[in-house]
CSV table of C-alpha atoms and ligand atoms in Angstrom, one decimal:
chain,number,residue,atom,x,y,z
A,13,MET,CA,7.3,-15.5,13.2
A,14,LYS,CA,4.5,-14.5,15.5
A,15,ASN,CA,4.7,-10.9,16.5
A,16,ILE,CA,4.4,-8.3,13.7
A,17,THR,CA,4.3,-4.5,13.9
A,18,ILE,CA,2.7,-2.5,11.1
A,19,ILE,CA,3.6,1.2,10.9
A,20,GLY,CA,0.9,3.4,9.4
A,21,ALA,CA,-2.8,2.7,9.6
A,22,GLY,CA,-3.9,4.2,6.4
A,23,THR,CA,-5.2,2.6,3.2
A,24,MET,CA,-2.5,-0.1,3.2
A,25,GLY,CA,-1.6,-0.4,6.8
A,26,ASN,CA,-5.1,-1.4,7.8
A,27,GLY,CA,-5.2,-4.0,5.0
A,28,ILE,CA,-1.8,-5.4,6.0
A,29,ALA,CA,-2.9,-5.6,9.7
A,30,HIS,CA,-6.1,-7.4,8.6
A,31,ALA,CA,-4.2,-10.0,6.5
A,32,PHE,CA,-1.7,-10.9,9.3
A,33,ALA,CA,-4.3,-10.9,12.1
A,34,GLN,CA,-6.6,-13.2,10.1
A,35,LYS,CA,-3.8,-15.7,10.0
A,36,ASN,CA,-3.4,-15.5,13.7
A,37,PHE,CA,-0.3,-13.3,14.0
A,38,ASN,CA,-0.1,-10.9,16.9
A,39,VAL,CA,-0.3,-7.5,15.2
A,40,ASN,CA,0.7,-4.1,16.7
A,41,LEU,CA,-0.7,-1.4,14.5
A,42,VAL,CA,1.2,1.9,15.0
A,43,ASP,CA,0.2,5.4,13.7
A,44,ILE,CA,1.0,8.9,14.9
A,45,SER,CA,-2.7,9.6,14.6
A,46,GLN,CA,-5.2,8.1,17.1
A,47,ASN,CA,-7.9,9.0,14.6
A,48,ALA,CA,-6.2,7.0,11.8
A,49,LEU,CA,-5.9,4.0,14.2
A,50,GLU,CA,-9.6,4.2,15.1
A,51,GLN,CA,-10.7,4.5,11.4
A,52,ALA,CA,-8.4,1.6,10.6
A,53,MET,CA,-10.2,-0.7,13.1
A,54,LYS,CA,-13.6,0.4,11.7
A,55,THR,CA,-12.4,-0.4,8.2
A,56,ILE,CA,-11.1,-3.8,9.2
A,57,GLU,CA,-14.3,-4.6,11.1
A,58,LYS,CA,-16.4,-3.6,8.1
A,59,ASN,CA,-14.3,-5.7,5.7
A,60,LEU,CA,-14.5,-8.7,8.1
A,61,ASP,CA,-18.3,-8.2,8.3
A,62,ARG,CA,-18.4,-8.4,4.5
A,63,MET,CA,-16.5,-11.7,4.6
A,64,VAL,CA,-18.9,-13.1,7.2
A,65,SER,CA,-21.9,-12.1,5.1
A,66,LYS,CA,-20.3,-13.9,2.1
A,67,GLU,CA,-19.7,-16.9,4.4
A,68,LYS,CA,-16.0,-16.8,3.7
A,69,ILE,CA,-15.2,-16.6,7.5
A,70,THR,CA,-17.3,-17.2,10.7
A,71,ILE,CA,-18.2,-14.6,13.3
A,72,ASN,CA,-15.7,-16.4,15.6
A,73,ASP,CA,-13.0,-15.8,13.0
A,74,LYS,CA,-13.9,-12.2,12.8
A,75,GLU,CA,-13.7,-11.8,16.6
A,76,LYS,CA,-10.4,-13.7,16.8
A,77,THR,CA,-8.9,-11.5,14.0
A,78,LEU,CA,-10.0,-8.2,15.8
A,79,ASN,CA,-8.6,-9.5,19.1
A,80,ASN,CA,-5.2,-10.2,17.4
A,81,ILE,CA,-4.7,-6.4,16.7
A,82,SER,CA,-3.5,-3.9,19.3
A,83,LEU,CA,-3.2,-0.2,18.6
A,84,ASN,CA,-0.4,2.1,19.5
A,85,THR,CA,0.6,5.7,18.9
A,86,ASN,CA,4.1,5.2,20.4
A,87,LEU,CA,6.7,3.5,18.1
A,88,ASN,CA,8.8,2.4,21.1
A,89,LYS,CA,5.9,0.6,22.8
A,90,GLY,CA,4.6,-0.8,19.5
A,91,THR,CA,7.9,-2.5,18.6
A,92,GLN,CA,8.8,-4.5,21.7
A,93,ASP,CA,9.8,-8.1,21.0
A,94,VAL,CA,8.6,-8.2,17.4
A,95,ASP,CA,9.9,-10.5,14.7
A,96,LEU,CA,9.0,-8.3,11.8
A,97,VAL,CA,8.1,-4.7,11.2
A,98,VAL,CA,6.2,-3.7,8.0
A,99,GLU,CA,6.4,0.0,7.5
A,100,ALA,CA,3.4,1.4,5.6
A,101,ALA,CA,3.6,5.1,6.5
A,102,THR,CA,3.1,8.0,4.0
A,103,GLU,CA,5.2,7.7,0.8
A,104,ASN,CA,7.9,10.3,1.7
A,105,ILE,CA,11.6,9.4,1.6
A,106,ASP,CA,12.7,11.7,4.5
A,107,LEU,CA,9.9,10.2,6.7
A,108,LYS,CA,10.8,6.6,5.8
A,109,LEU,CA,14.6,7.2,6.4
A,110,LYS,CA,13.7,8.7,9.8
A,111,ILE,CA,11.4,5.8,10.8
A,112,PHE,CA,14.0,3.2,9.7
A,113,LYS,CA,16.8,4.9,11.6
A,114,GLN,CA,14.6,4.9,14.7
A,115,LEU,CA,13.5,1.2,14.2
A,116,ASP,CA,17.1,0.1,13.9
A,117,GLU,CA,17.9,1.7,17.3
A,118,ILE,CA,14.9,0.3,19.1
A,119,CYS,CA,14.2,-3.1,17.6
A,120,SER,CA,16.1,-6.3,18.5
A,121,SER,CA,19.0,-7.1,16.2
A,122,LYS,CA,17.0,-10.1,14.9
A,123,THR,CA,14.0,-8.1,13.8
A,124,ILE,CA,13.5,-8.0,10.0
A,125,LEU,CA,12.5,-4.5,8.8
A,126,ALA,CA,10.3,-4.5,5.7
A,127,THR,CA,8.8,-1.5,3.9
A,128,ASN,CA,5.6,-1.4,1.8
A,129,THR,CA,7.0,1.6,-0.2
A,130,SER,CA,5.7,1.8,-3.8
A,131,SER,CA,8.8,3.2,-5.3
A,132,ILE,CA,11.5,4.4,-2.9
A,133,SER,CA,14.8,2.5,-3.1
A,134,ILE,CA,15.1,-0.3,-0.6
A,135,THR,CA,18.9,0.0,-0.7
A,136,ASP,CA,18.6,3.7,0.3
A,137,ILE,CA,16.3,2.9,3.1
A,138,ALA,CA,18.6,0.0,4.3
A,139,SER,CA,21.6,2.4,4.3
A,140,VAL,CA,20.4,4.3,7.3
A,141,THR,CA,20.4,1.1,9.4
A,142,ASN,CA,23.1,-1.2,10.7
A,143,ARG,CA,21.3,-4.3,9.4
A,144,SER,CA,21.0,-3.8,5.6
A,145,ASP,CA,20.9,-7.6,5.2
A,146,LYS,CA,17.6,-7.6,7.1
A,147,VAL,CA,15.9,-4.8,5.3
A,148,ILE,CA,13.5,-5.7,2.4
A,149,GLY,CA,10.6,-4.5,0.4
A,150,MET,CA,7.2,-6.2,1.0
A,151,HIS,CA,5.0,-4.5,-1.5
A,152,PHE,CA,1.3,-5.5,-1.0
A,153,MET,CA,-1.4,-4.4,-3.4
A,154,ASN,CA,-4.6,-2.5,-2.6
A,155,PRO,CA,-7.0,-3.8,-1.3
A,156,VAL,CA,-4.6,-6.1,0.7
A,157,PRO,CA,-7.1,-8.7,2.0
A,158,ILE,CA,-8.2,-9.4,-1.6
A,159,MET,CA,-5.2,-8.9,-3.9
A,160,LYS,CA,-2.9,-11.9,-4.2
A,161,LEU,CA,0.4,-10.3,-5.2
A,162,VAL,CA,3.3,-9.3,-3.0
A,163,GLU,CA,6.3,-7.9,-4.7
A,164,VAL,CA,9.3,-8.9,-2.6
A,165,ILE,CA,12.1,-6.5,-3.3
A,166,ARG,CA,15.7,-7.2,-2.5
A,167,GLY,CA,18.0,-4.3,-1.7
A,168,LYS,CA,21.6,-4.6,-2.7
A,169,GLU,CA,22.5,-6.2,0.6
A,170,THR,CA,19.3,-8.1,1.5
A,171,SER,CA,20.4,-11.7,2.5
A,172,ASP,CA,19.0,-14.8,0.8
A,173,LYS,CA,17.8,-16.0,4.2
A,174,VAL,CA,15.7,-12.9,4.8
A,175,THR,CA,14.4,-13.0,1.3
A,176,ASN,CA,13.3,-16.7,1.7
A,177,THR,CA,11.7,-15.9,5.0
A,178,ILE,CA,9.6,-13.1,3.5
A,179,MET,CA,8.7,-15.2,0.4
A,180,LYS,CA,7.5,-18.0,2.7
A,181,LEU,CA,5.7,-15.6,5.1
A,182,SER,CA,3.8,-14.1,2.1
A,183,GLN,CA,2.6,-17.6,1.2
A,184,GLU,CA,1.4,-18.2,4.7
A,185,LEU,CA,-0.8,-15.1,4.2
A,186,ASP,CA,-2.2,-16.9,1.1
A,187,LYS,CA,-0.4,-14.4,-1.2
A,188,ILE,CA,1.7,-15.1,-4.2
A,189,PRO,CA,5.1,-13.5,-3.8
A,190,VAL,CA,7.3,-12.4,-6.7
A,191,GLU,CA,11.0,-11.6,-6.1
A,192,VAL,CA,12.3,-8.5,-7.8
A,193,ASN,CA,15.4,-6.4,-7.7
A,194,ASP,CA,15.6,-2.8,-6.4
A,195,ALA,CA,14.9,-0.1,-9.0
A,196,PRO,CA,12.6,2.9,-9.0
A,197,GLY,CA,8.9,1.7,-9.1
A,198,PHE,CA,10.2,-1.9,-9.0
A,199,VAL,CA,8.0,-3.8,-11.5
A,200,ALA,CA,4.4,-3.1,-10.7
A,201,ASN,CA,4.5,0.7,-10.6
A,202,ARG,CA,7.2,1.1,-13.3
A,203,ILE,CA,4.6,-0.3,-15.7
A,204,LEU,CA,1.4,0.9,-14.1
A,205,MET,CA,2.2,4.5,-13.3
A,206,PRO,CA,3.2,5.6,-16.9
A,207,MET,CA,-0.2,4.2,-18.0
A,208,ILE,CA,-2.1,6.1,-15.3
A,209,ASN,CA,-0.1,9.3,-16.0
A,210,GLU,CA,-0.8,8.9,-19.8
A,211,ALA,CA,-4.6,8.5,-19.0
A,212,ILE,CA,-4.4,11.8,-17.0
A,213,HIS,CA,-2.6,13.6,-19.9
A,214,THR,CA,-5.3,12.2,-22.2
A,215,LEU,CA,-8.0,13.7,-20.0
A,216,HIS,CA,-6.1,17.0,-19.6
A,217,GLU,CA,-5.9,17.3,-23.4
A,218,ASP,CA,-9.6,16.8,-23.6
A,219,ILE,CA,-9.3,13.8,-25.9
A,220,SER,CA,-12.1,12.1,-24.0
A,221,SER,CA,-14.0,12.2,-20.7
A,222,VAL,CA,-13.1,10.3,-17.4
A,223,GLU,CA,-15.7,7.7,-18.2
A,224,GLY,CA,-14.7,7.5,-21.8
A,225,ILE,CA,-11.0,6.9,-21.0
A,226,ASP,CA,-11.8,4.3,-18.4
A,227,THR,CA,-14.3,2.5,-20.7
A,228,VAL,CA,-11.7,2.3,-23.5
A,229,MET,CA,-9.3,0.6,-21.2
A,230,MET,CA,-11.9,-1.7,-19.6
A,231,LEU,CA,-13.6,-2.8,-22.7
A,232,GLY,CA,-10.7,-2.5,-25.1
A,233,MET,CA,-8.0,-4.0,-23.0
A,234,SER,CA,-10.1,-6.1,-20.6
A,235,HIS,CA,-8.8,-4.2,-17.5
A,236,PRO,CA,-11.2,-4.8,-14.6
A,237,MET,CA,-11.0,-1.1,-13.7
A,238,GLY,CA,-10.1,2.0,-15.7
A,239,PRO,CA,-6.8,3.8,-15.0
A,240,LEU,CA,-8.5,6.9,-13.6
A,241,HIS,CA,-10.7,4.9,-11.3
A,242,LEU,CA,-7.7,2.9,-10.2
A,243,ALA,CA,-5.7,6.1,-9.5
A,244,ASP,CA,-8.5,7.2,-7.2
A,245,PHE,CA,-8.3,4.0,-5.3
A,246,ILE,CA,-4.5,4.2,-5.0
A,247,GLY,CA,-4.6,7.8,-3.9
A,248,LEU,CA,-3.6,10.7,-6.3
A,249,ASP,CA,-1.0,11.8,-3.8
A,250,VAL,CA,0.6,8.3,-3.8
A,251,CYS,CA,0.5,8.3,-7.6
A,252,LEU,CA,2.3,11.7,-7.7
A,253,SER,CA,5.0,10.6,-5.2
A,254,ILE,CA,5.7,7.4,-7.2
A,255,LEU,CA,6.0,9.3,-10.5
A,256,GLU,CA,8.3,11.9,-8.8
A,257,VAL,CA,10.5,9.1,-7.5
A,258,MET,CA,10.7,7.5,-11.0
A,259,HIS,CA,11.2,10.8,-12.7
A,260,GLU,CA,14.1,11.6,-10.5
A,261,GLY,CA,15.5,8.1,-10.2
A,262,PHE,CA,15.6,7.5,-14.0
A,263,ASN,CA,16.1,11.1,-14.9
A,264,ASP,CA,13.7,10.5,-17.8
A,265,VAL,CA,10.9,13.0,-18.8
A,266,LYS,CA,8.6,10.0,-19.7
A,267,TYR,CA,7.9,9.7,-15.9
A,268,MET,CA,7.2,13.5,-15.4
A,269,PRO,CA,3.8,13.8,-13.5
A,270,SER,CA,0.9,15.3,-15.5
A,271,PRO,CA,0.2,18.9,-14.4
A,272,LEU,CA,-3.4,17.9,-13.9
A,273,LEU,CA,-2.4,15.3,-11.4
A,274,ARG,CA,-0.2,17.8,-9.5
A,275,SER,CA,-3.1,20.4,-9.4
A,276,MET,CA,-5.6,17.8,-8.1
A,277,VAL,CA,-3.2,16.8,-5.3
A,278,GLU,CA,-2.6,20.5,-4.5
A,279,SER,CA,-6.4,21.1,-4.3
A,280,GLY,CA,-6.8,18.2,-1.9
A,281,ASN,CA,-8.8,15.9,-4.2
A,282,LEU,CA,-6.9,12.7,-3.6
A,283,GLY,CA,-9.5,10.1,-4.7
A,284,VAL,CA,-11.5,7.7,-2.6
A,285,LYS,CA,-9.8,8.6,0.7
A,286,THR,CA,-11.0,12.3,0.4
A,287,GLY,CA,-14.3,11.5,-1.3
A,288,LYS,CA,-13.3,13.2,-4.6
A,289,GLY,CA,-10.8,12.5,-7.3
A,290,PHE,CA,-11.6,11.8,-10.9
A,291,TYR,CA,-15.0,10.4,-9.6
A,292,ASP,CA,-17.1,11.7,-6.7
A,293,TYR,CA,-17.3,9.2,-3.8
A,294,SER,CA,-19.4,11.4,-1.5
A,295,GLU,CA,-22.5,9.1,-1.9
A,296,GLY,CA,-20.5,6.0,-1.2
A,297,ILE,CA,-19.9,5.1,-4.9
A,298,ARG,CA,-16.8,3.4,-3.7
A,299,ASN,CA,-18.7,0.2,-3.0
A,300,LYS,CA,-20.6,0.2,-6.2
A,301,LYS,CA,-19.5,-1.7,-9.3
A,302,VAL,CA,-17.9,0.4,-12.0
A,303,SER,CA,-20.8,-0.3,-14.4
A,304,GLU,CA,-23.2,1.2,-11.8
A,305,ILE,CA,-21.0,4.3,-11.6
A,306,PHE,CA,-21.1,4.7,-15.3
A,307,LYS,CA,-25.0,4.5,-15.3
A,308,LYS,CA,-25.2,7.5,-13.0
B,26,NAD,N1,-2.4,3.3,-1.7
B,26,NAD,C1,-2.0,2.2,-2.5
B,26,NAD,O1,-2.7,1.7,-3.3
B,26,NAD,C2,-0.6,1.6,-2.2
B,26,NAD,C3,-0.3,0.4,-2.7
B,26,NAD,C4,0.9,-0.2,-2.4
B,26,NAD,C5,1.8,0.5,-1.6
B,26,NAD,N2,1.5,1.7,-1.1
B,26,NAD,C6,2.5,2.3,-0.2
B,26,NAD,O2,2.1,2.1,1.2
B,26,NAD,C7,2.5,3.2,2.0
B,26,NAD,C8,1.3,3.8,2.7
B,26,NAD,O3,0.4,4.3,1.7
B,26,NAD,P1,-1.2,4.5,2.0
B,26,NAD,O4,-1.9,4.6,0.7
B,26,NAD,O5,-1.6,3.5,3.0
B,26,NAD,O6,-1.1,6.0,2.7
B,26,NAD,P2,-2.2,6.7,3.6
B,26,NAD,O7,-2.0,8.2,3.4
B,26,NAD,O8,-3.5,6.1,3.4
B,26,NAD,O9,-1.7,6.3,5.1
B,26,NAD,C9,-0.5,6.7,5.6
B,26,NAD,C10,-0.5,6.6,7.2
B,26,NAD,O10,0.8,6.8,7.7
B,26,NAD,C11,0.6,7.5,8.9
B,26,NAD,N3,1.9,8.1,9.3
B,26,NAD,C12,2.6,9.2,8.8
B,26,NAD,N4,3.7,9.3,9.5
B,26,NAD,C13,3.8,8.3,10.4
B,26,NAD,C14,4.8,8.0,11.4
B,26,NAD,N5,5.9,8.7,11.5
B,26,NAD,N6,4.6,6.9,12.1
B,26,NAD,C15,3.5,6.2,12.0
B,26,NAD,N7,2.5,6.5,11.1
B,26,NAD,C16,2.7,7.5,10.3
B,26,NAD,C17,-0.4,8.5,8.6
B,26,NAD,O11,-1.0,9.1,9.8
B,26,NAD,C18,-1.4,7.7,7.8
B,26,NAD,O12,-2.4,7.1,8.6
B,26,NAD,C19,3.2,4.2,1.1
B,26,NAD,O13,4.6,3.9,1.1
B,26,NAD,C20,2.6,3.8,-0.3
B,26,NAD,O14,3.5,4.1,-1.3
B,26,NAD,C21,0.3,2.3,-1.3
């Protein structure tokens, strides 16, 4: 594997591009928005600068990583002769089905098609292609350059060969892959999202403040970050879509999204990426430690 295309240059896409480029893969980063591509390059550069200042990589490594990434707004051009596509576009089933149908038509029959979806069925995504044995979930965690886990999700027809290739590839990125079967939310979000949703219900019922709820979970359960702060990092729109997929997929009210979550998404307060969620990020709080946020 040498040539990789990442589709979507948002929170996850830029991190996935960074991780592959740093390991010397040729990366095509594709997004419908030129602005998203430019922002992604700025984010990658800033994150590489941080690694240089911590002496984790050299300036030469930084330049090489940036040079390994090309940007494209055209899916056809961005998927020529690639071994693997990792789709990390907006969490929306119709959008993902459309992208995979198109990818199946334009990519070589050998290309493996992976998705970074948080919750949508890999089997459903694979069903719109003529290569369901080569469609797989490659679920990275946020922030990708730092987080070790990759959930590798097998659809009903994903082959052993493709699964093994993606497990090995994840290790080449210095990640630790865990193989899981296809089910709404897979493992990570099936367990995480009900906790985040419950934290939002607890806030909505005025049982405690944002800081209070996060502090209970950090100090009481040794979580490195409280659930409301984590929801801001993930993106409240992403949390809402995952809960909706699980609610529908399991037909169980325990996954029904909190009305407060829904109203925050409707009002455009999506967390870190919009500058406001449960916390205010307008003064760049994002880079501060949680303990410093609480002092404010
Ligand atoms: N945010 C997280 O913590 C997280 C963690 C793991 C997985 N995921 C998953 O990763 C995927 C991306 O999430 P995100 O948080 O990066 O979203 P995001 O909103 O930050 O970015 C999505 C990007 O996709 C682009 N896009 C939309 N339609 C496109 C198309 N047709 N072609 C190319 N690009 C297109 C948008 O312009 C945007 O830049 C989702 O499936 C999400 O569930 C998110």
